[in-house]
Amino acid sequence: MVEHFLDVDGVPDSSSGARTMKPVKILGIETSCDETAVSFIEVNEESETVKILGNTVHSQIDIHAQYGGVFPILAKREHQINLIPVLVKTLTEAGDFARTETKVKINETEIDQILKNESELLPHFKKFISNTKKPDVDYIAVTVGPGLEPALWVGINFARALSHVWNIPIVPCNHMEGHVLTALIEKEKAGDYKLLDKKISYPALSLLISGGHTQIVLVEKIGNYKIVGETRDDAVGECFDKIARTLGLPYPGGPIISKLAREAREKGITSPEPLPRPMIKSNDMDFSFSGLKTSVLYLTQRLKEKNVPLDNTMVSGIAREAEDAITDVIVAKMKKAVEKFAVETIVIGGGVIANTNIREHLEKLATECSIKILLPQFDHSTDNGLMIALAGYFNKSKAVGFDIHLKAVGTLPIGPRI
């Protein structure tokens, strides 16, 4: 039988006898791919505000760049090495990291069992936990999917070990839901954000674009999602990476293609040939980017056969055309979805939304359709612990104990496909 923990209780207001809600503090852990991230937030349910107490992201991009993509087993090892330092940095930023005067007693047998597959993490965890004061945390939120399963397991087992020692319930979270929720906070002042979940009309439409996912999701309410469109092959970020590799550009491909495309527009540089807009006229809201990647490959081969140099100007022109093709398809599919479901709000999430061209065209679409658009801050768009802490808040009623079986699910969907 699964044990569910109750929400944090309200406490009486001593001056009036009224019942007030205690702010909820959540530690979010994200290890789904190549970012080791931990965030610590405080949610005030009465004022509907979020305070980011601490937020740390350690990227592994430089390590994986030599492979031209994320190497799962290497990502797993790096998460094991980085989780304790990232947690310490986050708690220190929050002012809630302190050493204990007396050594904390731990059940080493239980810890050994929980972290038996995390050999790099285990000794660091024991040293950290035996000398660290328990922080003021109500819930530990952790990503259980989708993502790279070897990487996901590290975060899950780390959360279980912390939960066991500190007696704090765990909230298993969906990575893609985290991306949706990150756009639902609006900055008011340094570290303080306003929750927007009750200020938008439902259903809303969410576009999730990242290195591993491209989906259009109908948001009937927070926690209730239906996939209405998705990629049939490559995700947008994956397409950018593969095109960059073909053009001799470094990994990750998205940022460098965006930079070159912007320079090409400023200088009036264009591609020697147009590229296709895959599935742009199909009646559904699905995507396909594999053919676009292949078209770039064939274009570069034709240029080589004609002895046309693939110099900076040529590469910039092709980068511009590739970005325009991707943007055109995304905007066309979102327009079709907006019209079909008659939504009044669109919510954008995922690392690819850091692409300024795509971002600007989606904002233009929202203006043309007279609907509201919610976008995450640039520094919140890529994978981070904040998104998981937010998902933990909205799903805290599903909290479980460390001894409940949690499983990493690499293909965990955000909801059913309709």
Coordinates of C-alpha atoms in Angstrom, one line a residue:
M1 CA 0.0 0.0 0.0
V2 CA 1.4 3.4 -1.0
E3 CA 1.7 5.9 1.8
H4 CA 0.7 9.4 0.9
F5 CA 1.6 12.3 3.1
L6 CA -0.8 15.1 3.9
D7 CA -0.2 18.7 2.8
V8 CA 1.6 21.0 5.2
D9 CA -1.0 22.0 7.8
G10 CA -2.1 25.6 8.4
V11 CA -1.2 27.2 11.7
P12 CA -3.4 29.5 13.8
D13 CA -2.7 33.2 13.7
S14 CA -2.1 34.1 17.4
S15 CA -3.5 37.6 17.0
S16 CA -6.9 36.7 15.5
G17 CA -7.3 33.0 15.9
A18 CA -7.6 32.7 12.1
R19 CA -6.0 29.8 10.4
T20 CA -3.1 30.8 8.2
M21 CA -1.1 28.6 5.8
K22 CA 2.5 27.9 6.6
P23 CA 4.8 28.6 3.5
V24 CA 5.8 25.3 1.8
K25 CA 9.5 24.7 1.3
I26 CA 10.6 22.3 -1.5
L27 CA 13.9 21.0 -2.6
G28 CA 13.9 20.1 -6.3
I29 CA 16.4 17.6 -7.8
E30 CA 16.9 17.3 -11.6
T31 CA 19.2 14.7 -13.2
S32 CA 17.3 13.7 -16.3
C33 CA 20.1 14.5 -18.8
D34 CA 23.3 16.4 -18.6
E35 CA 22.5 19.1 -16.0
T36 CA 22.9 18.3 -12.3
A37 CA 20.5 20.8 -10.7
V38 CA 19.1 21.5 -7.3
S39 CA 16.7 24.3 -6.3
F40 CA 15.2 25.3 -3.0
I41 CA 12.0 27.3 -3.1
E42 CA 9.4 28.6 -0.6
V43 CA 5.8 28.9 -1.8
N44 CA 3.4 31.1 0.1
E45 CA -0.1 29.8 -0.8
E46 CA -1.9 32.8 0.7
S47 CA -0.1 35.4 -1.4
E48 CA 0.4 33.0 -4.3
T49 CA 4.1 33.8 -4.5
V50 CA 7.3 31.8 -4.9
K51 CA 10.6 32.8 -3.4
I52 CA 13.7 31.1 -4.9
L53 CA 15.9 30.6 -1.9
G54 CA 18.7 28.8 -3.8
N55 CA 19.2 27.6 -7.3
T56 CA 22.2 25.8 -8.8
V57 CA 22.7 24.2 -12.2
H58 CA 25.9 22.3 -13.1
S59 CA 26.2 21.7 -16.8
Q60 CA 28.1 18.8 -18.3
I61 CA 28.1 20.3 -21.8
D62 CA 31.9 20.6 -22.0
I63 CA 32.4 17.0 -21.1
H64 CA 29.9 15.6 -23.6
A65 CA 30.9 18.0 -26.4
Q66 CA 33.8 15.6 -27.5
Y67 CA 31.1 12.9 -28.2
G68 CA 28.8 15.3 -30.2
G69 CA 26.0 14.5 -27.8
V70 CA 25.2 13.2 -24.3
F71 CA 26.9 10.0 -23.3
P72 CA 24.4 8.4 -20.8
I73 CA 26.9 6.4 -18.6
L74 CA 29.2 9.4 -18.4
A75 CA 26.2 11.6 -17.4
K76 CA 25.4 9.2 -14.7
R77 CA 28.9 9.3 -13.2
E78 CA 29.0 13.1 -13.4
H79 CA 25.7 13.4 -11.5
Q80 CA 27.1 11.2 -8.8
I81 CA 30.2 13.4 -8.4
N82 CA 28.3 16.7 -8.6
L83 CA 25.1 16.2 -6.6
I84 CA 26.6 16.8 -3.1
P85 CA 28.5 20.0 -4.2
V86 CA 25.4 21.3 -6.0
L87 CA 23.2 20.6 -3.0
V88 CA 25.6 22.3 -0.6
K89 CA 25.9 25.4 -2.9
T90 CA 22.0 25.6 -3.1
L91 CA 21.5 25.3 0.7
T92 CA 24.4 27.8 1.3
E93 CA 22.7 30.3 -1.0
A94 CA 19.5 29.7 0.9
G95 CA 21.2 30.3 4.2
D96 CA 20.2 26.8 5.4
F97 CA 23.5 24.9 5.2
A98 CA 25.1 24.2 8.6
R99 CA 27.5 21.6 10.0
T100 CA 26.4 19.7 13.1
E101 CA 28.3 19.8 16.4
T102 CA 27.7 16.2 16.9
K103 CA 27.8 13.5 14.3
V104 CA 24.5 12.5 12.8
K105 CA 23.7 8.8 13.4
I106 CA 22.7 7.1 10.2
N107 CA 21.7 3.5 9.3
E108 CA 24.7 2.7 7.0
T109 CA 23.2 -0.6 6.0
E110 CA 20.1 1.2 4.7
I111 CA 22.1 3.9 2.9
D112 CA 24.3 1.2 1.3
Q113 CA 21.2 -0.5 0.0
I114 CA 19.6 2.7 -1.4
L115 CA 22.8 3.8 -3.1
K116 CA 24.2 0.4 -4.0
N117 CA 24.2 1.4 -7.7
E118 CA 25.7 4.8 -7.1
S119 CA 29.2 3.9 -6.1
E120 CA 30.7 7.3 -6.8
L121 CA 28.0 9.1 -4.8
L122 CA 27.9 6.7 -1.8
P123 CA 31.1 7.8 0.1
H124 CA 30.4 11.5 -0.6
F125 CA 26.9 11.1 0.7
K126 CA 27.9 9.4 3.9
K127 CA 30.5 12.1 4.7
F128 CA 28.0 14.9 3.9
I129 CA 25.0 13.6 5.7
S130 CA 26.9 12.7 8.9
N131 CA 28.1 16.2 9.4
T132 CA 25.2 18.3 8.1
K133 CA 22.2 19.7 10.0
K134 CA 18.8 18.8 8.5
P135 CA 17.5 21.8 6.5
D136 CA 14.0 23.3 6.9
V137 CA 12.5 21.4 4.0
D138 CA 8.9 20.1 3.7
Y139 CA 9.2 18.0 0.5
I140 CA 11.9 16.6 -1.8
A141 CA 10.9 16.7 -5.4
V142 CA 12.8 14.6 -7.9
T143 CA 12.5 13.9 -11.6
V144 CA 11.5 10.3 -12.4
G145 CA 11.1 10.7 -16.2
P146 CA 11.3 11.2 -19.0
G147 CA 15.0 11.3 -19.6
L148 CA 18.1 9.1 -19.7
E149 CA 17.4 6.3 -17.3
P150 CA 20.9 5.9 -15.9
A151 CA 20.9 9.6 -15.1
L152 CA 17.4 9.6 -13.7
W153 CA 18.3 6.8 -11.3
V154 CA 21.0 8.9 -9.7
G155 CA 18.6 11.7 -8.7
I156 CA 15.9 9.2 -7.6
N157 CA 18.3 7.3 -5.3
F158 CA 19.8 10.5 -4.0
A159 CA 16.4 11.8 -3.1
R160 CA 15.5 8.5 -1.4
A161 CA 18.7 8.6 0.7
L162 CA 18.0 12.2 1.8
S163 CA 14.4 11.3 2.5
H164 CA 15.5 8.3 4.7
V165 CA 18.0 10.3 6.8
W166 CA 16.0 13.6 7.1
N167 CA 12.5 12.0 7.2
I168 CA 11.2 14.2 4.5
P169 CA 8.6 12.9 2.0
I170 CA 9.4 12.6 -1.7
V171 CA 7.3 13.9 -4.6
P172 CA 8.0 12.1 -7.9
C173 CA 7.8 14.6 -10.8
N174 CA 7.5 14.6 -14.6
H175 CA 10.2 16.5 -16.3
M176 CA 8.0 17.8 -19.0
E177 CA 5.4 19.1 -16.6
G178 CA 8.2 21.0 -14.9
H179 CA 8.9 22.8 -18.2
V180 CA 5.2 23.8 -18.4
L181 CA 5.2 25.1 -14.9
T182 CA 8.4 27.2 -15.2
A183 CA 6.5 29.6 -17.5
L184 CA 3.8 30.0 -14.8
I185 CA 5.8 32.2 -12.5
E186 CA 6.4 35.9 -13.2
K187 CA 9.3 37.8 -11.6
E188 CA 8.3 40.7 -9.3
K189 CA 11.7 41.4 -7.6
A190 CA 15.0 39.6 -7.0
G191 CA 14.2 36.1 -6.0
D192 CA 10.4 36.7 -5.7
Y193 CA 7.9 35.4 -8.3
K194 CA 4.1 35.5 -8.6
L195 CA 2.2 32.3 -9.4
L196 CA 0.1 32.7 -12.5
D197 CA -1.7 29.3 -12.5
K198 CA -5.0 30.8 -11.2
K199 CA -4.8 33.9 -13.5
I200 CA -5.0 32.1 -16.9
S201 CA -7.9 30.6 -18.7
Y202 CA -8.1 26.9 -19.2
P203 CA -7.8 25.0 -21.3
A204 CA -4.4 26.4 -22.3
L205 CA -2.0 25.1 -24.9
S206 CA 1.6 24.3 -24.2
L207 CA 4.5 23.9 -26.6
L208 CA 7.4 21.9 -25.2
I209 CA 10.6 22.1 -27.3
S210 CA 13.9 20.7 -26.1
G211 CA 16.8 18.5 -27.1
G212 CA 14.8 15.4 -26.5
H213 CA 11.1 16.5 -27.0
T214 CA 8.8 18.4 -29.3
Q215 CA 5.2 18.3 -28.2
I216 CA 2.0 20.3 -28.2
V217 CA 0.1 19.7 -25.1
L218 CA -3.5 20.7 -24.1
V219 CA -3.5 21.8 -20.5
E220 CA -7.0 21.4 -19.2
K221 CA -5.7 22.3 -15.7
I222 CA -2.5 21.9 -13.8
G223 CA -1.9 18.2 -13.5
N224 CA -4.3 17.3 -16.4
Y225 CA -2.5 17.1 -19.8
K226 CA -3.2 15.7 -23.2
I227 CA -0.7 15.4 -26.0
V228 CA -2.2 16.7 -29.3
G229 CA 0.9 16.8 -31.4
E230 CA 4.5 15.5 -31.2
T231 CA 7.5 14.8 -33.3
R232 CA 7.5 11.5 -35.3
D233 CA 11.3 11.4 -35.3
D234 CA 13.9 14.0 -34.2
A235 CA 13.1 16.6 -31.6
V236 CA 13.8 20.3 -32.4
G237 CA 17.0 20.4 -30.3
E238 CA 18.2 17.1 -31.8
C239 CA 17.6 18.5 -35.3
F240 CA 19.7 21.6 -34.5
D241 CA 22.5 19.4 -33.1
K242 CA 22.6 17.2 -36.2
I243 CA 22.5 20.1 -38.6
A244 CA 25.3 21.8 -36.7
R245 CA 27.4 18.6 -36.9
T246 CA 26.9 18.5 -40.7
L247 CA 28.0 22.1 -41.0
G248 CA 31.1 21.4 -38.9
L249 CA 29.8 23.4 -35.9
P250 CA 30.3 22.4 -32.2
Y251 CA 27.9 20.7 -29.9
P252 CA 25.3 21.8 -28.7
G253 CA 24.1 23.1 -32.1
G254 CA 21.2 25.3 -31.1
P255 CA 23.1 28.3 -29.7
I256 CA 25.7 28.5 -32.5
I257 CA 23.1 28.1 -35.3
S258 CA 21.0 30.8 -33.6
K259 CA 24.1 33.1 -33.5
L260 CA 25.0 32.5 -37.1
A261 CA 21.4 32.8 -38.3
R262 CA 21.1 36.2 -36.5
E263 CA 24.3 37.4 -38.1
A264 CA 23.2 36.2 -41.5
R265 CA 19.9 38.2 -41.2
E266 CA 21.8 41.3 -40.2
K267 CA 24.1 41.0 -43.2
G268 CA 21.5 39.9 -45.7
I269 CA 23.2 36.5 -46.2
T270 CA 20.9 33.7 -47.5
S271 CA 21.2 30.0 -48.2
P272 CA 22.1 28.9 -51.8
E273 CA 19.0 26.7 -51.8
P274 CA 15.7 26.7 -49.9
L275 CA 15.1 23.9 -47.4
P276 CA 11.9 22.0 -46.9
R277 CA 9.3 22.8 -44.2
P278 CA 8.4 19.2 -43.2
M279 CA 4.7 18.5 -42.6
I280 CA 3.8 22.2 -42.5
K281 CA 0.7 21.5 -44.5
S282 CA -0.4 18.3 -42.9
N283 CA -3.8 18.3 -41.2
D284 CA -2.5 17.2 -37.8
M285 CA -0.2 18.9 -35.3
D286 CA 2.6 16.4 -35.5
F287 CA 6.2 17.3 -36.5
S288 CA 9.0 15.6 -38.4
F289 CA 12.5 17.1 -38.5
S290 CA 14.6 14.1 -39.7
G291 CA 14.0 15.1 -43.3
L292 CA 15.2 18.6 -42.7
K293 CA 18.4 17.3 -41.2
T294 CA 18.9 15.1 -44.2
S295 CA 18.2 18.0 -46.7
V296 CA 21.1 20.0 -45.1
L297 CA 23.4 17.0 -45.5
Y298 CA 22.4 16.6 -49.2
L299 CA 22.9 20.3 -49.8
T300 CA 26.4 20.3 -48.3
Q301 CA 27.3 17.3 -50.5
R302 CA 26.1 19.1 -53.6
L303 CA 28.1 22.1 -52.7
K304 CA 31.2 20.0 -52.3
E305 CA 30.6 18.3 -55.6
K306 CA 30.6 21.8 -57.3
N307 CA 33.7 22.8 -55.4
V308 CA 31.8 25.5 -53.5
P309 CA 33.6 26.2 -50.2
L310 CA 31.7 25.7 -47.0
D311 CA 33.0 28.9 -45.6
N312 CA 31.6 31.1 -42.8
T313 CA 29.3 33.0 -45.2
M314 CA 27.9 29.8 -46.7
V315 CA 27.4 28.1 -43.3
S316 CA 25.7 31.2 -41.9
G317 CA 23.3 31.3 -44.8
I318 CA 22.4 27.6 -44.4
A319 CA 22.0 28.1 -40.6
R320 CA 19.6 30.9 -41.2
E321 CA 17.5 28.9 -43.6
A322 CA 17.5 25.9 -41.3
E323 CA 16.3 28.0 -38.3
D324 CA 13.7 29.7 -40.5
A325 CA 12.4 26.3 -41.6
I326 CA 12.1 25.0 -38.1
T327 CA 10.5 28.3 -36.9
D328 CA 7.9 28.3 -39.8
V329 CA 6.8 24.7 -38.9
I330 CA 6.5 25.3 -35.2
V331 CA 4.5 28.5 -35.7
A332 CA 2.2 26.9 -38.3
K333 CA 1.5 23.9 -36.0
M334 CA 0.8 26.1 -33.0
K335 CA -1.5 28.3 -35.1
K336 CA -3.4 25.2 -36.2
A337 CA -3.7 24.0 -32.5
V338 CA -4.8 27.4 -31.2
E339 CA -7.6 27.6 -33.8
K340 CA -8.7 24.0 -33.2
F341 CA -8.9 24.2 -29.4
A342 CA -9.9 27.9 -29.2
V343 CA -7.5 28.5 -26.3
E344 CA -6.8 31.9 -24.8
T345 CA -3.4 31.2 -23.4
I346 CA -0.3 29.5 -24.8
V347 CA 2.5 28.3 -22.5
I348 CA 6.0 27.7 -23.8
G349 CA 8.7 25.5 -22.2
G350 CA 11.9 23.7 -22.9
G351 CA 15.5 24.7 -23.7
V352 CA 14.9 25.5 -27.4
I353 CA 12.7 28.5 -26.4
A354 CA 15.9 30.3 -25.6
N355 CA 16.2 30.6 -29.4
T356 CA 15.3 34.3 -29.9
N357 CA 13.9 33.8 -33.5
I358 CA 11.5 31.1 -32.4
R359 CA 10.6 33.1 -29.3
E360 CA 9.9 36.3 -31.3
H361 CA 7.7 34.5 -33.9
L362 CA 5.6 32.8 -31.2
E363 CA 5.1 36.2 -29.5
K364 CA 4.0 37.5 -32.9
L365 CA 1.6 34.6 -33.3
A366 CA 0.1 35.3 -29.9
T367 CA -0.4 39.0 -30.8
E368 CA -2.1 38.1 -34.1
C369 CA -4.4 35.7 -32.4
S370 CA -5.1 38.1 -29.5
I371 CA -4.2 35.5 -26.9
K372 CA -1.8 35.5 -23.9
I373 CA 1.6 33.9 -24.1
L374 CA 3.6 32.8 -21.1
L375 CA 7.4 32.3 -21.6
P376 CA 10.0 31.2 -19.0
Q377 CA 12.9 33.4 -18.2
F378 CA 15.9 32.6 -20.5
D379 CA 17.9 31.2 -17.6
H380 CA 14.9 29.0 -16.6
S381 CA 14.2 27.6 -20.0
T382 CA 16.9 24.9 -19.9
D383 CA 16.8 21.9 -17.5
N384 CA 16.9 23.1 -13.9
G385 CA 15.9 22.2 -10.4
L386 CA 13.4 25.1 -10.1
M387 CA 11.0 23.5 -12.6
I388 CA 11.1 20.2 -10.5
A389 CA 10.6 22.1 -7.2
L390 CA 7.5 23.8 -8.8
A391 CA 6.2 20.4 -10.0
G392 CA 6.8 19.2 -6.5
Y393 CA 4.6 21.9 -5.1
F394 CA 1.7 21.3 -7.4
N395 CA 2.0 17.5 -6.8
K396 CA 2.7 17.5 -3.1
S397 CA -0.4 15.5 -2.3
K398 CA 1.3 12.6 -4.1
A399 CA 4.2 12.6 -1.8
V400 CA 5.6 9.2 -0.7
G401 CA 8.1 7.8 1.7
F402 CA 11.7 6.7 0.8
D403 CA 10.7 3.1 1.1
I404 CA 8.1 3.3 -1.6
H405 CA 9.4 1.9 -4.9
L406 CA 10.2 4.7 -7.3
K407 CA 11.2 3.9 -10.9
A408 CA 13.1 5.8 -13.5
V409 CA 11.0 5.9 -16.7
G410 CA 12.9 7.2 -19.7
T411 CA 9.8 7.6 -21.9
L412 CA 7.3 8.8 -19.2
P413 CA 4.6 10.7 -21.0
I414 CA 3.1 14.0 -19.6
G415 CA -0.3 12.6 -20.4
P416 CA -2.3 10.5 -22.9
R417 CA -2.1 11.1 -26.7
I418 CA -5.4 12.2 -28.2

